[in-house]
PDB file of C-alpha atoms in Angstrom:
ATOM      1  CA  MET A 188      -9.736 116.122  96.943  1.00 91.00           C
ATOM      2  CA  ALA A 189     -10.797 112.845  98.565  1.00 96.00           C
ATOM      3  CA  SER A 190      -8.558 110.351 100.338  1.00 97.00           C
ATOM      4  CA  THR A 191      -8.459 107.004 102.081  1.00 98.00           C
ATOM      5  CA  SER A 192      -5.925 104.949 104.010  1.00 98.00           C
ATOM      6  CA  VAL A 193      -5.705 101.350 105.219  1.00 98.00           C
ATOM      7  CA  SER A 194      -3.164  99.855 107.634  1.00 98.00           C
ATOM      8  CA  ARG A 195      -2.405  96.262 108.612  1.00 97.00           C
ATOM      9  CA  ILE A 196       0.033  94.567 110.950  1.00 97.00           C
ATOM     10  CA  VAL A 197       1.752  91.703 109.132  1.00 97.00           C
ATOM     11  CA  PRO A 198       3.812  88.790 110.523  1.00 96.00           C
ATOM     12  CA  ALA A 199       7.277  89.708 109.243  1.00 97.00           C
ATOM     13  CA  SER A 200      10.051  92.177 109.987  1.00 97.00           C
ATOM     14  CA  PRO A 201       9.921  95.558 108.236  1.00 97.00           C
ATOM     15  CA  ASP A 202      12.999  94.635 106.188  1.00 96.00           C
ATOM     16  CA  LYS A 203      11.450  91.356 105.026  1.00 96.00           C
ATOM     17  CA  VAL A 204       8.208  93.091 104.090  1.00 97.00           C
ATOM     18  CA  TRP A 205      10.047  95.842 102.222  1.00 97.00           C
ATOM     19  CA  SER A 206      12.113  93.273 100.330  1.00 96.00           C
ATOM     20  CA  LEU A 207       8.820  91.805  99.051  1.00 96.00           C
ATOM     21  CA  ILE A 208       6.797  94.954  98.334  1.00 96.00           C
ATOM     22  CA  GLY A 209       9.411  97.693  97.966  1.00 96.00           C
ATOM     23  CA  GLY A 210      10.168  97.112  94.316  1.00 94.00           C
ATOM     24  CA  PHE A 211       7.958  99.336  92.172  1.00 95.00           C
ATOM     25  CA  ASP A 212       7.405  96.445  89.742  1.00 93.00           C
ATOM     26  CA  ALA A 213       6.687  93.867  92.507  1.00 94.00           C
ATOM     27  CA  LEU A 214       2.872  94.048  92.755  1.00 94.00           C
ATOM     28  CA  PRO A 215       2.259  90.634  91.116  1.00 94.00           C
ATOM     29  CA  ASP A 216       4.402  89.063  93.870  1.00 94.00           C
ATOM     30  CA  TRP A 217       1.790  89.865  96.527  1.00 93.00           C
ATOM     31  CA  LEU A 218      -1.292  91.568  95.052  1.00 91.00           C
ATOM     32  CA  PRO A 219      -3.788  89.186  93.383  1.00 88.00           C
ATOM     33  CA  TYR A 220      -5.604  92.130  91.757  1.00 88.00           C
ATOM     34  CA  ILE A 221      -2.479  92.746  89.630  1.00 93.00           C
ATOM     35  CA  PRO A 222      -1.273  89.515  88.007  1.00 94.00           C
ATOM     36  CA  GLU A 223       0.912  91.310  85.441  1.00 95.00           C
ATOM     37  CA  SER A 224       3.346  94.228  85.628  1.00 96.00           C
ATOM     38  CA  THR A 225       5.781  95.497  83.025  1.00 97.00           C
ATOM     39  CA  ALA A 226       8.469  98.014  83.935  1.00 96.00           C
ATOM     40  CA  LEU A 227       8.906 100.909  81.506  1.00 97.00           C
ATOM     41  CA  GLU A 228      11.156 103.975  81.330  1.00 96.00           C
ATOM     42  CA  GLY A 229      13.927 102.364  83.362  1.00 93.00           C
ATOM     43  CA  GLY A 230      11.533 101.204  86.074  1.00 94.00           C
ATOM     44  CA  ARG A 231       9.969 104.638  86.715  1.00 97.00           C
ATOM     45  CA  VAL A 232       6.682 103.606  85.065  1.00 98.00           C
ATOM     46  CA  ARG A 233       4.769 100.359  85.437  1.00 98.00           C
ATOM     47  CA  ARG A 234       2.123  99.013  83.068  1.00 98.00           C
ATOM     48  CA  LEU A 235      -0.247  96.811  85.028  1.00 97.00           C
ATOM     49  CA  LYS A 236      -3.090  94.517  84.033  1.00 95.00           C
ATOM     50  CA  ASN A 237      -5.882  93.458  86.349  1.00 91.00           C
ATOM     51  CA  PRO A 238      -7.644  90.062  86.081  1.00 91.00           C
ATOM     52  CA  GLU A 239     -10.151  91.542  83.606  1.00 93.00           C
ATOM     53  CA  GLY A 240      -7.280  92.606  81.336  1.00 93.00           C
ATOM     54  CA  GLU A 241      -7.758  96.320  81.988  1.00 95.00           C
ATOM     55  CA  VAL A 242      -4.568  98.386  81.763  1.00 97.00           C
ATOM     56  CA  ILE A 243      -3.351 100.639  84.561  1.00 97.00           C
ATOM     57  CA  ILE A 244      -0.277 102.823  84.009  1.00 98.00           C
ATOM     58  CA  GLU A 245       1.456 104.367  87.015  1.00 98.00           C
ATOM     59  CA  ARG A 246       4.515 106.573  87.461  1.00 98.00           C
ATOM     60  CA  LEU A 247       6.826 106.441  90.481  1.00 98.00           C
ATOM     61  CA  VAL A 248       6.932 109.950  91.948  1.00 98.00           C
ATOM     62  CA  ASP A 249       8.885 109.360  95.165  1.00 98.00           C
ATOM     63  CA  PHE A 250      11.003 106.505  96.514  1.00 97.00           C
ATOM     64  CA  ASN A 251      12.755 106.330  99.882  1.00 97.00           C
ATOM     65  CA  GLU A 252      14.613 103.102 100.631  1.00 96.00           C
ATOM     66  CA  THR A 253      15.657 104.249 104.126  1.00 96.00           C
ATOM     67  CA  GLU A 254      12.098 105.069 105.169  1.00 97.00           C
ATOM     68  CA  ARG A 255      10.715 102.063 103.272  1.00 98.00           C
ATOM     69  CA  GLN A 256       8.118 103.959 101.259  1.00 98.00           C
ATOM     70  CA  TYR A 257       7.238 104.965  97.725  1.00 98.00           C
ATOM     71  CA  SER A 258       4.557 107.100  96.089  1.00 98.00           C
ATOM     72  CA  TYR A 259       3.097 106.809  92.630  1.00 98.00           C
ATOM     73  CA  ALA A 260       0.603 108.583  90.389  1.00 98.00           C
ATOM     74  CA  ILE A 261      -1.939 106.953  88.105  1.00 97.00           C
ATOM     75  CA  LEU A 262      -1.480 108.066  84.507  1.00 97.00           C
ATOM     76  CA  GLN A 263      -4.157 105.802  82.987  1.00 96.00           C
ATOM     77  CA  ALA A 264      -6.736 103.531  84.637  1.00 95.00           C
ATOM     78  CA  PRO A 265     -10.360 102.405  84.461  1.00 93.00           C
ATOM     79  CA  PHE A 266     -11.098 104.269  87.727  1.00 93.00           C
ATOM     80  CA  PRO A 267     -13.360 107.347  88.066  1.00 95.00           C
ATOM     81  CA  VAL A 268     -10.571 109.588  89.373  1.00 95.00           C
ATOM     82  CA  ASN A 269      -7.913 112.033  88.268  1.00 96.00           C
ATOM     83  CA  GLY A 270      -4.959 113.501  90.109  1.00 96.00           C
ATOM     84  CA  TYR A 271      -4.503 110.179  91.962  1.00 98.00           C
ATOM     85  CA  VAL A 272      -1.367 109.839  94.106  1.00 98.00           C
ATOM     86  CA  SER A 273      -0.832 106.918  96.454  1.00 98.00           C
ATOM     87  CA  THR A 274       1.824 105.982  99.006  1.00 98.00           C
ATOM     88  CA  LEU A 275       2.826 102.556 100.274  1.00 98.00           C
ATOM     89  CA  ARG A 276       4.797 102.553 103.561  1.00 98.00           C
ATOM     90  CA  VAL A 277       6.334  99.905 105.808  1.00 98.00           C
ATOM     91  CA  HIS A 278       6.645 100.946 109.454  1.00 97.00           C
ATOM     92  CA  ALA A 279       8.448  99.262 112.333  1.00 96.00           C
ATOM     93  CA  VAL A 280       6.288  98.418 115.359  1.00 96.00           C
ATOM     94  CA  PRO A 281       7.976  99.711 118.536  1.00 95.00           C
ATOM     95  CA  GLY A 282       9.361  96.875 120.639  1.00 95.00           C
ATOM     96  CA  ARG A 283       8.717  94.241 117.965  1.00 95.00           C
ATOM     97  CA  ASP A 284      11.065  93.046 115.252  1.00 92.00           C
ATOM     98  CA  ASP A 285       8.855  90.160 114.089  1.00 94.00           C
ATOM     99  CA  VAL A 286       5.983  92.282 112.748  1.00 97.00           C
ATOM    100  CA  ALA A 287       5.543  95.392 110.620  1.00 98.00           C
ATOM    101  CA  GLU A 288       2.761  97.850 109.943  1.00 98.00           C
ATOM    102  CA  ILE A 289       1.908  98.495 106.312  1.00 98.00           C
ATOM    103  CA  GLN A 290       0.045 101.652 105.374  1.00 98.00           C
ATOM    104  CA  TRP A 291      -1.432 102.186 101.914  1.00 98.00           C
ATOM    105  CA  SER A 292      -3.007 105.568 101.332  1.00 98.00           C
ATOM    106  CA  GLY A 293      -4.243 107.577  98.403  1.00 98.00           C
ATOM    107  CA  ARG A 294      -5.682 110.954  97.503  1.00 98.00           C
ATOM    108  CA  PHE A 295      -7.563 111.761  94.343  1.00 97.00           C
ATOM    109  CA  ASN A 296     -10.070 113.976  92.581  1.00 96.00           C
ATOM    110  CA  LEU A 297     -13.445 112.562  91.633  1.00 95.00           C
ATOM    111  CA  ASP A 298     -14.335 112.042  87.986  1.00 93.00           C
ATOM    112  CA  ASN A 299     -18.056 111.314  87.427  1.00 91.00           C
ATOM    113  CA  ALA A 300     -18.474 109.423  90.697  1.00 94.00           C
ATOM    114  CA  THR A 301     -19.416 110.231  94.263  1.00 95.00           C
ATOM    115  CA  GLU A 302     -16.776 110.573  96.944  1.00 96.00           C
ATOM    116  CA  GLN A 303     -18.221 107.578  98.800  1.00 96.00           C
ATOM    117  CA  GLU A 304     -18.057 105.366  95.680  1.00 96.00           C
ATOM    118  CA  VAL A 305     -14.416 106.185  95.036  1.00 96.00           C
ATOM    119  CA  VAL A 306     -13.331 106.018  98.680  1.00 97.00           C
ATOM    120  CA  ASP A 307     -15.056 102.621  98.973  1.00 97.00           C
ATOM    121  CA  LEU A 308     -13.350 101.431  95.750  1.00 95.00           C
ATOM    122  CA  PHE A 309      -9.821 102.283  96.881  1.00 96.00           C
ATOM    123  CA  THR A 310     -10.387 101.313 100.516  1.00 97.00           C
ATOM    124  CA  GLY A 311     -11.456  97.895  99.209  1.00 96.00           C
ATOM    125  CA  ILE A 312      -8.441  97.579  96.895  1.00 94.00           C
ATOM    126  CA  TYR A 313      -6.034  98.565  99.686  1.00 96.00           C
ATOM    127  CA  ALA A 314      -7.698  96.327 102.312  1.00 97.00           C
ATOM    128  CA  ASP A 315      -7.857  93.310  99.982  1.00 95.00           C
ATOM    129  CA  GLY A 316      -4.244  93.880  98.943  1.00 95.00           C
ATOM    130  CA  LEU A 317      -2.970  94.120 102.507  1.00 97.00           C
ATOM    131  CA  ASP A 318      -4.998  91.060 103.494  1.00 97.00           C
ATOM    132  CA  ALA A 319      -3.335  89.176 100.612  1.00 95.00           C
ATOM    133  CA  LEU A 320       0.066  90.430 101.737  1.00 96.00           C
ATOM    134  CA  HIS A 321      -0.669  89.205 105.268  1.00 96.00           C
ATOM    135  CA  ALA A 322      -1.633  85.775 103.912  1.00 95.00           C
ATOM    136  CA  THR A 323       1.532  85.604 101.786  1.00 93.00           C
ATOM    137  CA  LEU A 324       3.751  86.461 104.737  1.00 94.00           C
ATOM    138  CA  ALA A 325       1.914  84.116 107.124  1.00 91.00           C
ATOM    139  CA  GLY A 326       2.084  81.364 104.479  1.00 79.00           C
TER     140      GLY A 326
END
C-alpha cells in the first residue's frame, strides 16, 4: 500500500477553516479541481465531477466534528488506484488562534501504475487543493 500526505498552514482559525471544509459536500467551495458535488445517501456519499467532466464517487467512512477531521473512500474514479482512503484534518497551531494547519493524506493500492506516478498524482492534487484553500482564506 502506498501513501502520501501534504500539510499547509492557512491564515484562519481552526474553527473558521473547519466551517469551510468540514462539510463532506463542500469541496466546490474551496477546491477548483472539483467544481460540482452532489450529496447522495443522506450525505454519506458524494458524486463529484472534475473540470473534464469525469465522475468521482466517494463514501464518508469516518467523521469527527470535535477533532475536525473526516475520512473517505473512493468508490469510483478515473485514478489508477484501488482501496483508496483519505483523511482531511484541521489542526490548531499551539500558541496561535489566527492560523490552522491542514493535513490531507491518503493511502491506496496501485492499479496499473507505478508507486511514484500515483504518489505524485495525489501529492499534486492535495498540494494544489491546499494552496487554493490558502488563497480562499487569504482572499
